[in-house]
XYZ file of C-alpha atoms in Angstrom:
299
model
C 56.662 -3.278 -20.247
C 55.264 -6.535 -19.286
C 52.643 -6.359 -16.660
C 51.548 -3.105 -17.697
C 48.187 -3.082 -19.129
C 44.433 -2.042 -18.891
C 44.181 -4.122 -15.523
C 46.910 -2.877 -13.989
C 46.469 0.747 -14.957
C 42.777 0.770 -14.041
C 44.375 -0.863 -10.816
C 46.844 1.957 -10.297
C 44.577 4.513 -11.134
C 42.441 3.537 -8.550
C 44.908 2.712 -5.934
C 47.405 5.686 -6.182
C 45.412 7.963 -3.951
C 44.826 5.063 -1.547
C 48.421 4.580 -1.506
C 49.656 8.397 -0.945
C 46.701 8.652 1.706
C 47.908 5.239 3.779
C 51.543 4.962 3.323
C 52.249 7.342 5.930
C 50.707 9.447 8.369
C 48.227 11.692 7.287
C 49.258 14.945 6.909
C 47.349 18.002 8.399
C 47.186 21.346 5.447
C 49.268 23.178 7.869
C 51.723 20.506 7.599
C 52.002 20.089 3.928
C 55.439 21.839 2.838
C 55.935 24.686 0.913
C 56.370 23.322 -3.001
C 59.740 24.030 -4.166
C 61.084 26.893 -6.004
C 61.046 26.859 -9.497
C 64.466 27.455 -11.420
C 66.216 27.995 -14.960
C 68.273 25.513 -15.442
C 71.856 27.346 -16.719
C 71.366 28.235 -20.268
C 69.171 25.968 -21.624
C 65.858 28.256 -21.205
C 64.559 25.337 -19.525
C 62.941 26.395 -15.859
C 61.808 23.209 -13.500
C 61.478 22.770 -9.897
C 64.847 22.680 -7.828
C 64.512 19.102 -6.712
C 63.200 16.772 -8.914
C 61.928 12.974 -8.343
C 64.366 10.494 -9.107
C 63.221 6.807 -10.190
C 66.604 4.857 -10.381
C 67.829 3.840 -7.090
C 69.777 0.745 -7.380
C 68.931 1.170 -10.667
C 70.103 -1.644 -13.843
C 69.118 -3.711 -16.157
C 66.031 -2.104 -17.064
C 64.599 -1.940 -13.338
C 65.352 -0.144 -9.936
C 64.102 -0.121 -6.260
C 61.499 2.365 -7.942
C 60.190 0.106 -10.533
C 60.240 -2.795 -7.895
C 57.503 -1.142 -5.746
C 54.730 -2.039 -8.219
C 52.976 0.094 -10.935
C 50.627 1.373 -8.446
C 53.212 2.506 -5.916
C 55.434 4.317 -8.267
C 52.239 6.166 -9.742
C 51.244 7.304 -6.811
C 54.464 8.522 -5.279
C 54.867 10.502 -8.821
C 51.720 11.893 -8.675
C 52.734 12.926 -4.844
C 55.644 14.744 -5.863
C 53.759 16.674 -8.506
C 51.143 17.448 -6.342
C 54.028 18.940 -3.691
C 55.421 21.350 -6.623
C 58.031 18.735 -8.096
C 57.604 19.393 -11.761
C 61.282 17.604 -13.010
C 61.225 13.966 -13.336
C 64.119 11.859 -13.371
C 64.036 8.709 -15.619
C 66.255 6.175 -17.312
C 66.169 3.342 -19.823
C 68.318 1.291 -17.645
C 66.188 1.676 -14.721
C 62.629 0.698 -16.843
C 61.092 3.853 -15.316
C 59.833 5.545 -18.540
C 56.594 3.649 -18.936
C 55.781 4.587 -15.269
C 56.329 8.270 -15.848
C 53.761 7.902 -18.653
C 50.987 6.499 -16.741
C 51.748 9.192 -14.619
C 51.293 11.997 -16.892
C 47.797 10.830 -17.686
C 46.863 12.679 -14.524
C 49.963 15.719 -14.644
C 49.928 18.089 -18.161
C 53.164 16.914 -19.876
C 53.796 21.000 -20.547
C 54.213 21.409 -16.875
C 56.883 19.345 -16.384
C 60.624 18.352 -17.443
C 61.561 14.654 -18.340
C 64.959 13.717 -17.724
C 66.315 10.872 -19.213
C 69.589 8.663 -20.227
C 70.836 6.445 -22.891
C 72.566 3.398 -21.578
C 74.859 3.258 -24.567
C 76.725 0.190 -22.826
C 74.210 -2.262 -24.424
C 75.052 -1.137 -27.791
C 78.095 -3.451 -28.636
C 78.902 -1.968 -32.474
C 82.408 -0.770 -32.372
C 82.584 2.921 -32.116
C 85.225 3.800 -34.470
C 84.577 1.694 -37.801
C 80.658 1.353 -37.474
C 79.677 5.060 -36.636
C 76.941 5.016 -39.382
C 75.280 1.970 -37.595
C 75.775 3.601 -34.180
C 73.595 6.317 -34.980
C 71.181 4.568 -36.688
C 70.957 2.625 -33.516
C 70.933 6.227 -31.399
C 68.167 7.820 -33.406
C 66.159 4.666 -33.088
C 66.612 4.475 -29.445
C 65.332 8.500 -29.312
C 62.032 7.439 -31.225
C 61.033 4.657 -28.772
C 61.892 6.595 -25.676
C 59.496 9.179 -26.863
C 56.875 6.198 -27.636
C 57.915 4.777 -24.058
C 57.316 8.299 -22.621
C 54.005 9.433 -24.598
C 55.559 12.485 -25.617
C 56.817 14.414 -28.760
C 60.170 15.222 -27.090
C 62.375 15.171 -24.290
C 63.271 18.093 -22.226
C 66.780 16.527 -21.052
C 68.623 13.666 -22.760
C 72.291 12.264 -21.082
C 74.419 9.880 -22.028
C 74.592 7.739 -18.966
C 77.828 7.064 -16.776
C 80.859 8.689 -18.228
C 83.584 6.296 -16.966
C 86.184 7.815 -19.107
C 88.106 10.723 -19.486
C 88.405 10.423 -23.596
C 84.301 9.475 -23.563
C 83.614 12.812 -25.898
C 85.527 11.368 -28.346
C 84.755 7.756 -28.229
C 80.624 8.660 -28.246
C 81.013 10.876 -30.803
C 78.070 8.990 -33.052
C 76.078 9.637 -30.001
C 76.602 13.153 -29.869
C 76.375 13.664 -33.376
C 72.474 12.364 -33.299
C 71.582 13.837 -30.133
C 72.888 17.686 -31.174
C 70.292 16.350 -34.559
C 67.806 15.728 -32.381
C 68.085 18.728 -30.514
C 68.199 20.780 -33.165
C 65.142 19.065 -34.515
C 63.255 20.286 -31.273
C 62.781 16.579 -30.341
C 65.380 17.038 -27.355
C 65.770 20.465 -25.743
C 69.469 19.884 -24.288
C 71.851 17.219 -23.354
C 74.823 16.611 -21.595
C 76.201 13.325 -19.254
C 76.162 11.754 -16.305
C 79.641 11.271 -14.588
C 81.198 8.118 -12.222
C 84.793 9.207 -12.578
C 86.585 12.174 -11.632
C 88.292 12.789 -15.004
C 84.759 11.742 -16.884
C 83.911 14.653 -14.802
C 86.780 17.072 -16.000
C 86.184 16.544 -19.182
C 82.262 17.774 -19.506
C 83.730 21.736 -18.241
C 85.803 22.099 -21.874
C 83.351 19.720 -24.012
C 81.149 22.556 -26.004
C 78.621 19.887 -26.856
C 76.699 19.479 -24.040
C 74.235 21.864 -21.900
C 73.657 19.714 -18.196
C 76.137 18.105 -16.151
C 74.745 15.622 -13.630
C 77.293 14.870 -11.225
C 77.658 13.426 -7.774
C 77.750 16.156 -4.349
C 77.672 15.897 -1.184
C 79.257 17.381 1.884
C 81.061 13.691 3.322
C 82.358 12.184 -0.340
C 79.840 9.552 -0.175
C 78.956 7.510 -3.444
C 81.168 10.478 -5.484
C 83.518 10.283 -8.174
C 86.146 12.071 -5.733
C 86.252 13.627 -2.623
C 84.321 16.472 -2.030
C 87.213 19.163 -2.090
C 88.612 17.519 -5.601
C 85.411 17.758 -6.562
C 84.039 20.876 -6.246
C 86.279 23.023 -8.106
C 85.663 20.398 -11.115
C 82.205 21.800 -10.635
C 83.098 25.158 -10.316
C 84.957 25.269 -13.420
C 81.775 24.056 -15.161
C 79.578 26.389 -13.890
C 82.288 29.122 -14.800
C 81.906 27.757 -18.309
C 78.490 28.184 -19.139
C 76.761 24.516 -17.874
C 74.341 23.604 -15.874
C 74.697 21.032 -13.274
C 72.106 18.738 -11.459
C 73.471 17.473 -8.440
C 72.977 13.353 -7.898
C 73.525 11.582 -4.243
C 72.835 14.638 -2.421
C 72.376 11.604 0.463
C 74.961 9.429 -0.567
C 72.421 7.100 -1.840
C 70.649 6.623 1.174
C 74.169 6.229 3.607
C 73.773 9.390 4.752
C 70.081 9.343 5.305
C 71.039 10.414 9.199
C 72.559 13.936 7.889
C 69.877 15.125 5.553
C 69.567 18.312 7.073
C 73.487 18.974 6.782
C 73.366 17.406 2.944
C 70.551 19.911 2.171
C 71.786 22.736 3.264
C 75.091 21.866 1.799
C 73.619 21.201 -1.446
C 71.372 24.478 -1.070
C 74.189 27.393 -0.312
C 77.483 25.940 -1.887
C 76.324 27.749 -5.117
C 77.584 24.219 -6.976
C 74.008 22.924 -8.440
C 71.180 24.260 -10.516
C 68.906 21.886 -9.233
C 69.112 17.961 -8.007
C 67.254 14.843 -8.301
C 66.713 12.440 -4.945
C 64.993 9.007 -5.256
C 62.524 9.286 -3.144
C 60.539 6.305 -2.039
C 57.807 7.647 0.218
C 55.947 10.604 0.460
C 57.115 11.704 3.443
C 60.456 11.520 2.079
C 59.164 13.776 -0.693
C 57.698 16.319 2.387
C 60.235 16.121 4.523
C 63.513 17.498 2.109
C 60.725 20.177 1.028
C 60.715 21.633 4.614
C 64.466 20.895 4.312
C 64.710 23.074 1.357
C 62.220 26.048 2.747
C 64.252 26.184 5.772
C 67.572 26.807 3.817
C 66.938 28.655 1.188
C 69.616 29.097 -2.034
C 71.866 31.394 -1.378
């Protein structure tokens, strides 16, 4: 949080509009994109926009490429997306991203939209076994200041970030434990994992616990937990079972920035995703995979 206070935000809430208005060219109204549709996410009676504004690329240690922009750059591009009909934002603890969203939402109603976010449970170094108790004090803790982080009374989406391992609903188990609390509470609407292994991956299509899956597509294998053809039926099996699934790397994380057109429409009529998140740095990033996703509609 340091460097964000009343001089910066009265700096970024003057200089996001100058900053959506120059960092590109300007865009004519009968080039401005269609917004994009607006979807249920599986079973969770959540419904959000099908892509959703991502904030972690190159993401760790409480910053990302996002965060490194400045406060008034990040603003602005998230008050962009909005503005184009993005109403899920993607956030994370490990990428310091949540106190951006929040200046943001001074200017977007927080019912409109979805917040996404992870626990980096990696920093936690109880063991997991023999100090459960403390592990979920530490958990429940760490749910209280993300909504203090976020300005908000709960969390649409809440992931345990980077399942590594294939016996990982069993090891977080204090984890879960607090999270199904908190959704039950209404503090958290549903939860699930984000995957960086192929058996991490396996496991979240039996695991009844969780509600989202966000997991790594794209047509070439790029920055995935397998190759694409190992790794679609994994996906398949979880959609079969009742999750939803946000697809991740839909452009390999930026190394297939040459084939976006083939990645969208790959990522718009396999069937595989509910929605996906893309870490967009500019708005014409933003506008251009929106005219990507008009021109291939789901199928």
């Amino acid at each position: 949080m340091s460097g964000i206070n009343r001089r910066n935000f009265l700096a970024a809430t003057a200089g996001a509009a100058t900053y959506v208005a120059t960092s590109g060219r300007s865009t004519r109204a009968s080039e401005i994109p269609a917004p994009p549709p607006q979807v249920p996410l599986g079973n969770t009676g959540i419904t959000m926009s099908r892509v959703g504004q991502g904030t972690g690329m190159h993401g760790g240690n409480r910053q990302s490429d996002h965060t490194r922009m400045g406060f008034e750059k990040l603003v602005g591009l998230l008050r962009h997306a909005y503005e184009r009909g993005i109403t899920f934002f993607d956030v994370a603890d490990l990428y310091g991203s949540h106190v951006y969203l929040r200046e943001a939402l001074r200017f977007i109603p927080r019912e409109k939209v979805t917040i996404l976010t992870k626990v980096w449970w990696r920093y936690d170094k109880l063991d997991r076994k023999s100090e459960a108790a403390a592990l979920k004090k530490v958990i429940a803790t760490t749910q209280q200041r993300f909504r203090q982080e976020l300005a908000t009374d709960y969390i649409d989406i809440v992931l345990l970030h980077c399942m590594s391992e294939p016996n990982w609903s069993t090891d977080l188990a204090p984890y879960m434990d607090v999270l199904a609390e908190e959704k039950e509470q209404k503090r958290i609407r549903a939860v699930g994992v984000s995957c960086h292994n192929l058996p991490a991956l396996e496991e979240t299509a039996t695991c009844p616990w969780l509600d989202v899956v966000l997991a790594r597509i794209n047509p070439h294998g790029v920055k995935m937990d397998a190759p694409t053809e190992q790794v679609v039926p994994v996906l398949r099996k979880i959609k079969d079972n009742g999750k939803a699934i946000i697809g991740m790397k839909i452009y390999g994380e930026g190394q297939l920035a040459d084939k976006k057109e083939e990645c969208i429409r790959y990522a718009q009529t396999s069937g595989l995703v509910d929605a996906m998140t893309l870490g967009f740095e500019k708005p014409e990033e933003i506008d251009e995979t929106l005219a990507l996703l008009a021109k291939y509609p789901t199928a």
